[in-house]
XYZ file of C-alpha atoms in Angstrom:
177
model
C 10.927 71.002 -33.049
C 13.754 68.746 -31.879
C 14.833 69.121 -28.312
C 18.488 69.877 -27.875
C 19.973 67.911 -24.876
C 22.574 70.045 -23.128
C 25.518 68.086 -21.793
C 25.787 68.079 -18.040
C 28.956 69.707 -16.555
C 30.163 66.501 -14.798
C 30.091 64.626 -18.151
C 32.200 67.447 -19.701
C 34.610 67.301 -16.762
C 34.990 63.521 -17.122
C 35.502 63.847 -20.867
C 38.359 66.353 -20.536
C 40.062 64.605 -17.652
C 39.867 61.378 -19.543
C 41.258 63.018 -22.727
C 44.023 64.690 -20.730
C 45.138 61.364 -19.221
C 44.761 59.437 -22.508
C 46.576 62.036 -24.659
C 49.367 62.415 -22.084
C 49.716 58.617 -21.897
C 49.811 58.277 -25.657
C 52.612 60.932 -25.674
C 54.467 58.954 -23.034
C 54.152 55.762 -25.106
C 55.406 57.554 -28.200
C 58.450 58.956 -26.413
C 59.298 55.690 -24.680
C 59.003 53.837 -27.977
C 61.133 56.449 -29.779
C 63.937 56.135 -27.240
C 63.642 52.298 -27.349
C 63.874 52.270 -31.179
C 66.606 54.803 -31.535
C 68.813 53.933 -28.561
C 67.673 50.464 -27.478
C 66.923 51.179 -23.785
C 63.917 52.091 -21.676
C 63.725 55.720 -20.507
C 60.792 56.751 -18.373
C 60.099 59.960 -20.327
C 58.453 63.125 -19.045
C 58.664 65.184 -15.864
C 55.888 63.463 -13.987
C 55.981 60.206 -12.052
C 52.912 58.968 -13.816
C 53.225 57.718 -17.383
C 51.671 60.870 -18.701
C 53.403 63.750 -20.512
C 51.137 66.870 -20.074
C 52.451 68.740 -23.121
C 50.693 66.162 -25.402
C 47.386 66.749 -23.585
C 47.803 70.516 -23.679
C 48.747 70.420 -27.338
C 45.620 68.271 -28.118
C 43.465 70.814 -26.231
C 45.001 73.701 -28.179
C 44.148 71.890 -31.390
C 40.643 71.179 -30.135
C 40.100 74.873 -29.272
C 41.403 75.871 -32.761
C 39.518 73.110 -34.687
C 36.014 73.022 -33.184
C 34.434 71.577 -36.305
C 35.335 68.108 -37.584
C 37.780 68.491 -40.490
C 39.379 66.430 -43.164
C 42.206 64.263 -41.719
C 44.682 65.632 -44.244
C 43.847 69.211 -43.104
C 44.082 68.119 -39.435
C 47.494 66.503 -40.135
C 49.135 69.553 -41.789
C 47.486 72.048 -39.435
C 48.561 70.053 -36.397
C 52.068 69.864 -37.741
C 52.330 73.636 -37.957
C 50.626 74.302 -34.562
C 52.470 71.678 -32.682
C 55.811 72.789 -33.987
C 55.321 76.321 -32.809
C 53.893 75.002 -29.509
C 56.788 72.678 -28.980
C 59.350 75.360 -29.669
C 57.608 77.839 -27.338
C 57.089 75.242 -24.636
C 60.730 74.148 -24.686
C 61.934 77.736 -24.037
C 59.212 78.345 -21.417
C 59.993 75.146 -19.477
C 63.737 75.774 -19.610
C 63.150 79.342 -18.333
C 60.900 78.115 -15.441
C 62.840 74.969 -14.382
C 66.375 75.857 -15.586
C 66.419 72.478 -17.265
C 66.180 71.287 -20.841
C 63.692 68.485 -21.086
C 64.239 67.415 -24.647
C 66.508 67.931 -27.619
C 66.382 66.992 -31.288
C 70.082 67.586 -31.589
C 70.767 64.376 -33.589
C 67.522 64.266 -35.562
C 67.198 65.006 -39.266
C 65.270 68.224 -40.032
C 65.890 69.591 -36.542
C 64.437 73.035 -35.777
C 66.762 74.785 -33.357
C 67.322 71.367 -31.665
C 63.937 71.938 -29.951
C 61.598 70.388 -32.612
C 61.954 68.418 -35.822
C 59.828 68.096 -38.863
C 59.834 64.347 -38.224
C 58.351 64.749 -34.811
C 55.908 67.339 -36.126
C 54.674 64.773 -38.681
C 54.221 62.199 -35.900
C 52.308 64.888 -33.915
C 50.123 65.369 -36.987
C 49.383 61.598 -37.013
C 48.665 61.741 -33.285
C 46.276 64.714 -33.841
C 44.288 62.798 -36.496
C 44.011 59.902 -33.947
C 42.891 62.339 -31.318
C 40.125 63.815 -33.473
C 38.980 60.608 -35.044
C 39.449 58.130 -32.213
C 40.040 59.546 -28.724
C 37.693 62.541 -28.795
C 34.728 60.652 -30.157
C 35.469 57.757 -27.668
C 35.445 60.173 -24.748
C 32.138 61.545 -25.910
C 30.618 58.109 -26.138
C 31.960 57.064 -22.741
C 30.692 60.321 -21.083
C 27.202 59.647 -22.584
C 27.018 55.956 -21.719
C 28.628 55.734 -18.226
C 26.430 56.340 -15.236
C 26.809 59.790 -13.560
C 28.402 58.260 -10.446
C 31.111 56.446 -12.476
C 31.881 59.580 -14.440
C 32.086 61.770 -11.430
C 34.193 59.421 -9.333
C 36.565 58.597 -12.245
C 37.051 62.271 -13.102
C 37.526 63.165 -9.375
C 40.071 60.436 -8.769
C 41.941 60.967 -12.065
C 42.159 64.699 -11.704
C 43.260 64.441 -8.072
C 46.022 61.897 -8.922
C 47.206 63.842 -11.908
C 47.158 67.292 -10.174
C 48.939 65.740 -7.162
C 51.622 64.352 -9.374
C 52.008 67.716 -11.205
C 52.449 69.527 -7.872
C 54.912 67.012 -6.556
C 56.894 66.806 -9.836
C 57.009 70.550 -10.365
C 58.220 71.109 -6.780
C 60.995 68.490 -7.287
C 62.070 70.088 -10.591
C 62.021 73.641 -9.114
C 64.406 72.478 -6.324
C 67.082 71.636 -8.912
């Protein structure tokens, strides 16, 4: 009988902190690149000081929770399009309610949905989701298995402290407005 190795909690913690930072950074890169291509200027996107946009990480984790088994990339693409469109619409209203500020608009985009999402952005989120499931999630699993316990623990502790600190400072700044 094969022995099943249970993953240690500190490796799981490292994996999800790493994925949060990487997915949030990928979202920041996508948004900065979009503004650069469309409007020809650099805009430091997001509400944090770090180059991380948490909504991308939260969206990735929602998809991960809903798609626990590895799926066909075409299925992931279309499923992610639907889920992220609903999530983006809901998040835009929730953030506006909490912070009394509109963080994004698709006002001038083709296929805009209530100016808060777009079928074009949803398709891009579908592509990002396939990348998450086929590249980032497996990479984080391999890193968490290969890196020494001390490296994983220290990296996860530092990354989570920095990200949580930035979230607290940034949210406080936005709530003042």
